[in-house]
PDB file of C-alpha atoms in Angstrom:
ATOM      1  CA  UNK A   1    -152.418  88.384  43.390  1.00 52.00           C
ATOM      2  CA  UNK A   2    -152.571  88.199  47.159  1.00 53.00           C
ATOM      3  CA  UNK A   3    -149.561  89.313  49.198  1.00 77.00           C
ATOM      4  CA  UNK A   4    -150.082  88.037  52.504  1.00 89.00           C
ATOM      5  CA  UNK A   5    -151.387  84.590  53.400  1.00 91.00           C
ATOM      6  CA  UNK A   6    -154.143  84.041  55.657  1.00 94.00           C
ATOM      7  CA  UNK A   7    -153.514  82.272  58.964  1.00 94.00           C
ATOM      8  CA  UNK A   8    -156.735  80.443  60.849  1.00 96.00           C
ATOM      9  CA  UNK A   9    -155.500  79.397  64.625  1.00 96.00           C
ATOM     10  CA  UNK A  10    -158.007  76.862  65.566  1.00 96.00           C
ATOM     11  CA  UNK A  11    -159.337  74.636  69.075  1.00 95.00           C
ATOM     12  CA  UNK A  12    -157.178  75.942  71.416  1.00 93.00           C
ATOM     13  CA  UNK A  13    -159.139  75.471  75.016  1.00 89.00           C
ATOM     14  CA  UNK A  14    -159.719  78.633  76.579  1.00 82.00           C
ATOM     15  CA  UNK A  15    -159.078  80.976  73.852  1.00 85.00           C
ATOM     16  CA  UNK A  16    -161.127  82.031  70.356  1.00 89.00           C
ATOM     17  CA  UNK A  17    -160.403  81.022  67.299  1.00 93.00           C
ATOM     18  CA  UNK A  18    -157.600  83.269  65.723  1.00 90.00           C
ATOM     19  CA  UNK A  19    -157.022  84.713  62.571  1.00 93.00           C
ATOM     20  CA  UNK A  20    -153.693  86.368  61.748  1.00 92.00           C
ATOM     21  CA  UNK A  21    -151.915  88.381  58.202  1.00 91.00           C
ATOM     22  CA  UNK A  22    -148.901  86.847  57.581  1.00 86.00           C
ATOM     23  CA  UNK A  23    -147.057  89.139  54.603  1.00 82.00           C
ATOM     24  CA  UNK A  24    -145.420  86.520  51.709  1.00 72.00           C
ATOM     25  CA  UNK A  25    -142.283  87.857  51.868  1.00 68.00           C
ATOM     26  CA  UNK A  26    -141.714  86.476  55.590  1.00 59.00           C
ATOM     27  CA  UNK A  27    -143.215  82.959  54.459  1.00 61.00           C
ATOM     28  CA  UNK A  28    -143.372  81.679  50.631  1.00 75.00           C
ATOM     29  CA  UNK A  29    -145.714  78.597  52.160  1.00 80.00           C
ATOM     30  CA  UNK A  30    -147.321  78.199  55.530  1.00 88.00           C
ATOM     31  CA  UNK A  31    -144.469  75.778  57.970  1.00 88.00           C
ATOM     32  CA  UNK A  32    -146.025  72.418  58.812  1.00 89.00           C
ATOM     33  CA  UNK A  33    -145.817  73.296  62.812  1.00 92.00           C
ATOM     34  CA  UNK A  34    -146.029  76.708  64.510  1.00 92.00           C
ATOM     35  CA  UNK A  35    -145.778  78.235  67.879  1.00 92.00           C
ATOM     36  CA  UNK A  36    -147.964  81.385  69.337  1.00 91.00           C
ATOM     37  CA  UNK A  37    -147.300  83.175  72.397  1.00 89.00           C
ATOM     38  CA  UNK A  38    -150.508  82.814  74.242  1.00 84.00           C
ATOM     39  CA  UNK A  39    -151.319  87.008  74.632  1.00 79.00           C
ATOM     40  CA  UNK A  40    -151.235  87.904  78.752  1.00 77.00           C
ATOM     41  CA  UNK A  41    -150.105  83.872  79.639  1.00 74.00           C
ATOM     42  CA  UNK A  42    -146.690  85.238  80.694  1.00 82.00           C
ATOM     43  CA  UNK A  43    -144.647  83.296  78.025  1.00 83.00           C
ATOM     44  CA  UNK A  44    -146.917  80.348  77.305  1.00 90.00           C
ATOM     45  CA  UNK A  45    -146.859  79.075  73.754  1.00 93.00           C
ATOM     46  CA  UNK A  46    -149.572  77.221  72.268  1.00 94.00           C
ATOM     47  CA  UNK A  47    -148.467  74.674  69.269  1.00 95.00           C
ATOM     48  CA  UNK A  48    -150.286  73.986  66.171  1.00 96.00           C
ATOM     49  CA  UNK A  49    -149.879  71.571  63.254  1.00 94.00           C
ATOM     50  CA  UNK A  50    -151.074  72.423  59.358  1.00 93.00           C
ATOM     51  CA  UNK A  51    -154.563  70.898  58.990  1.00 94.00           C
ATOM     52  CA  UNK A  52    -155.174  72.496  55.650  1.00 95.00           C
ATOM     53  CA  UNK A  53    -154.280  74.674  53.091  1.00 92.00           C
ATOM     54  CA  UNK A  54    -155.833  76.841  49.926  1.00 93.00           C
ATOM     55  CA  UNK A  55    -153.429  78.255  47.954  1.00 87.00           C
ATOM     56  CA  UNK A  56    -155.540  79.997  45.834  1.00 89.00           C
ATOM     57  CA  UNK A  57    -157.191  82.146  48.585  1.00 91.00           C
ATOM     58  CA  UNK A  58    -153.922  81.623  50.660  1.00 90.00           C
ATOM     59  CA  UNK A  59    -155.579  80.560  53.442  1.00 94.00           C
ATOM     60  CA  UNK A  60    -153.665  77.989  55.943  1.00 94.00           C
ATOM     61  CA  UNK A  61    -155.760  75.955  58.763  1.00 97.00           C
ATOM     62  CA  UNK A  62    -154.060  75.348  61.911  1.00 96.00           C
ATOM     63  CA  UNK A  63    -155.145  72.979  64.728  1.00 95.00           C
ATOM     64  CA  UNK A  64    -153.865  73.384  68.169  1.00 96.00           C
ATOM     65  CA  UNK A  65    -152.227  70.361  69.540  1.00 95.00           C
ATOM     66  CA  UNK A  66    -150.197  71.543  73.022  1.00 94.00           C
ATOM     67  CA  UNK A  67    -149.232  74.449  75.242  1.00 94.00           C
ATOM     68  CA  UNK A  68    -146.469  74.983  77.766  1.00 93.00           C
ATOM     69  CA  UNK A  69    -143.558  76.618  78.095  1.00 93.00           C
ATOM     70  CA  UNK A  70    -141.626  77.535  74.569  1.00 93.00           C
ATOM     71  CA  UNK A  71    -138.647  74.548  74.911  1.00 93.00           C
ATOM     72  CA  UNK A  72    -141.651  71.880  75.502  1.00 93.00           C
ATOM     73  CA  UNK A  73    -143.831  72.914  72.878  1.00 94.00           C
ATOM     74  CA  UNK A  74    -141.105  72.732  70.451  1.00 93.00           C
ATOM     75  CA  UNK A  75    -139.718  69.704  70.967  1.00 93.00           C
ATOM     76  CA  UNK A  76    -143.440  68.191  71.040  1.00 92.00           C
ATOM     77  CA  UNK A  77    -144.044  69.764  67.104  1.00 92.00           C
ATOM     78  CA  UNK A  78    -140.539  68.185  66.125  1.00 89.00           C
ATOM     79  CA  UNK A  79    -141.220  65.102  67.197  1.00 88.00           C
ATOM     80  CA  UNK A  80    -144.679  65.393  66.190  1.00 85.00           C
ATOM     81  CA  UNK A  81    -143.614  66.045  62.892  1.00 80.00           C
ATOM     82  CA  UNK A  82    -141.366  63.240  62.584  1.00 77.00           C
ATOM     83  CA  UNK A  83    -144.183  61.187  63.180  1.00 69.00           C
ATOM     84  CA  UNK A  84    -146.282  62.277  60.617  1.00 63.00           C
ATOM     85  CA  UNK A  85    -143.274  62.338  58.392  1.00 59.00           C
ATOM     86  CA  UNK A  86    -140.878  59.902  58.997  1.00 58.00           C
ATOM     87  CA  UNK A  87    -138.583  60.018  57.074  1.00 60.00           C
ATOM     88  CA  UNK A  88    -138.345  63.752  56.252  1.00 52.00           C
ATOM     89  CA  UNK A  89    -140.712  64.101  53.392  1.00 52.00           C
ATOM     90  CA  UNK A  90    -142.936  67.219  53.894  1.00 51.00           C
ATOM     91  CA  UNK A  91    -146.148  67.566  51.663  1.00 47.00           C
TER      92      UNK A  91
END
């Protein structure tokens, strides 16, 4: 059984495609929303939102939706995720 999952950072302008290890005992199931520190941006974040996931090869799809500074980006995935699920119900 796999012990990591398999994270796939996707469509953010100006950068590749990502792929990262992310060991199961930090995260039993990929969050919904998730923010990156760009690498050399001098603390720019980019955002992403879940677009799909495979538990059996424990492989989770994000898609990038913003960057900014950290504060911004976060409040954008909260209330992007209220949107998407209004009244608190996560798939």
């Amino acid at each position: 059984m796999p012990t990591q999952w398999v994270h796939q950072f996707r469509n953010c302008p100006d950068t590749d495609d990502v792929q990262a290890l992310v060991p199961v005992e930090e995260l039993d199931r990929p969050r919904q929303s998730l923010a990156r520190e760009r690498e050399g941006a001098g603390g720019l974040v980019d955002g992403y939102i879940l677009q799909s996931l495979d538990g059996r090869s424990r492989t989770a799809v994000y898609t990038w939706v913003q960057a900014g500074d950290p504060g911004t980006v976060e409040q954008y995935l909260r209330e992007l995720s209220t949107e998407i699920y209004p009244q608190g119900k996560a798939r």
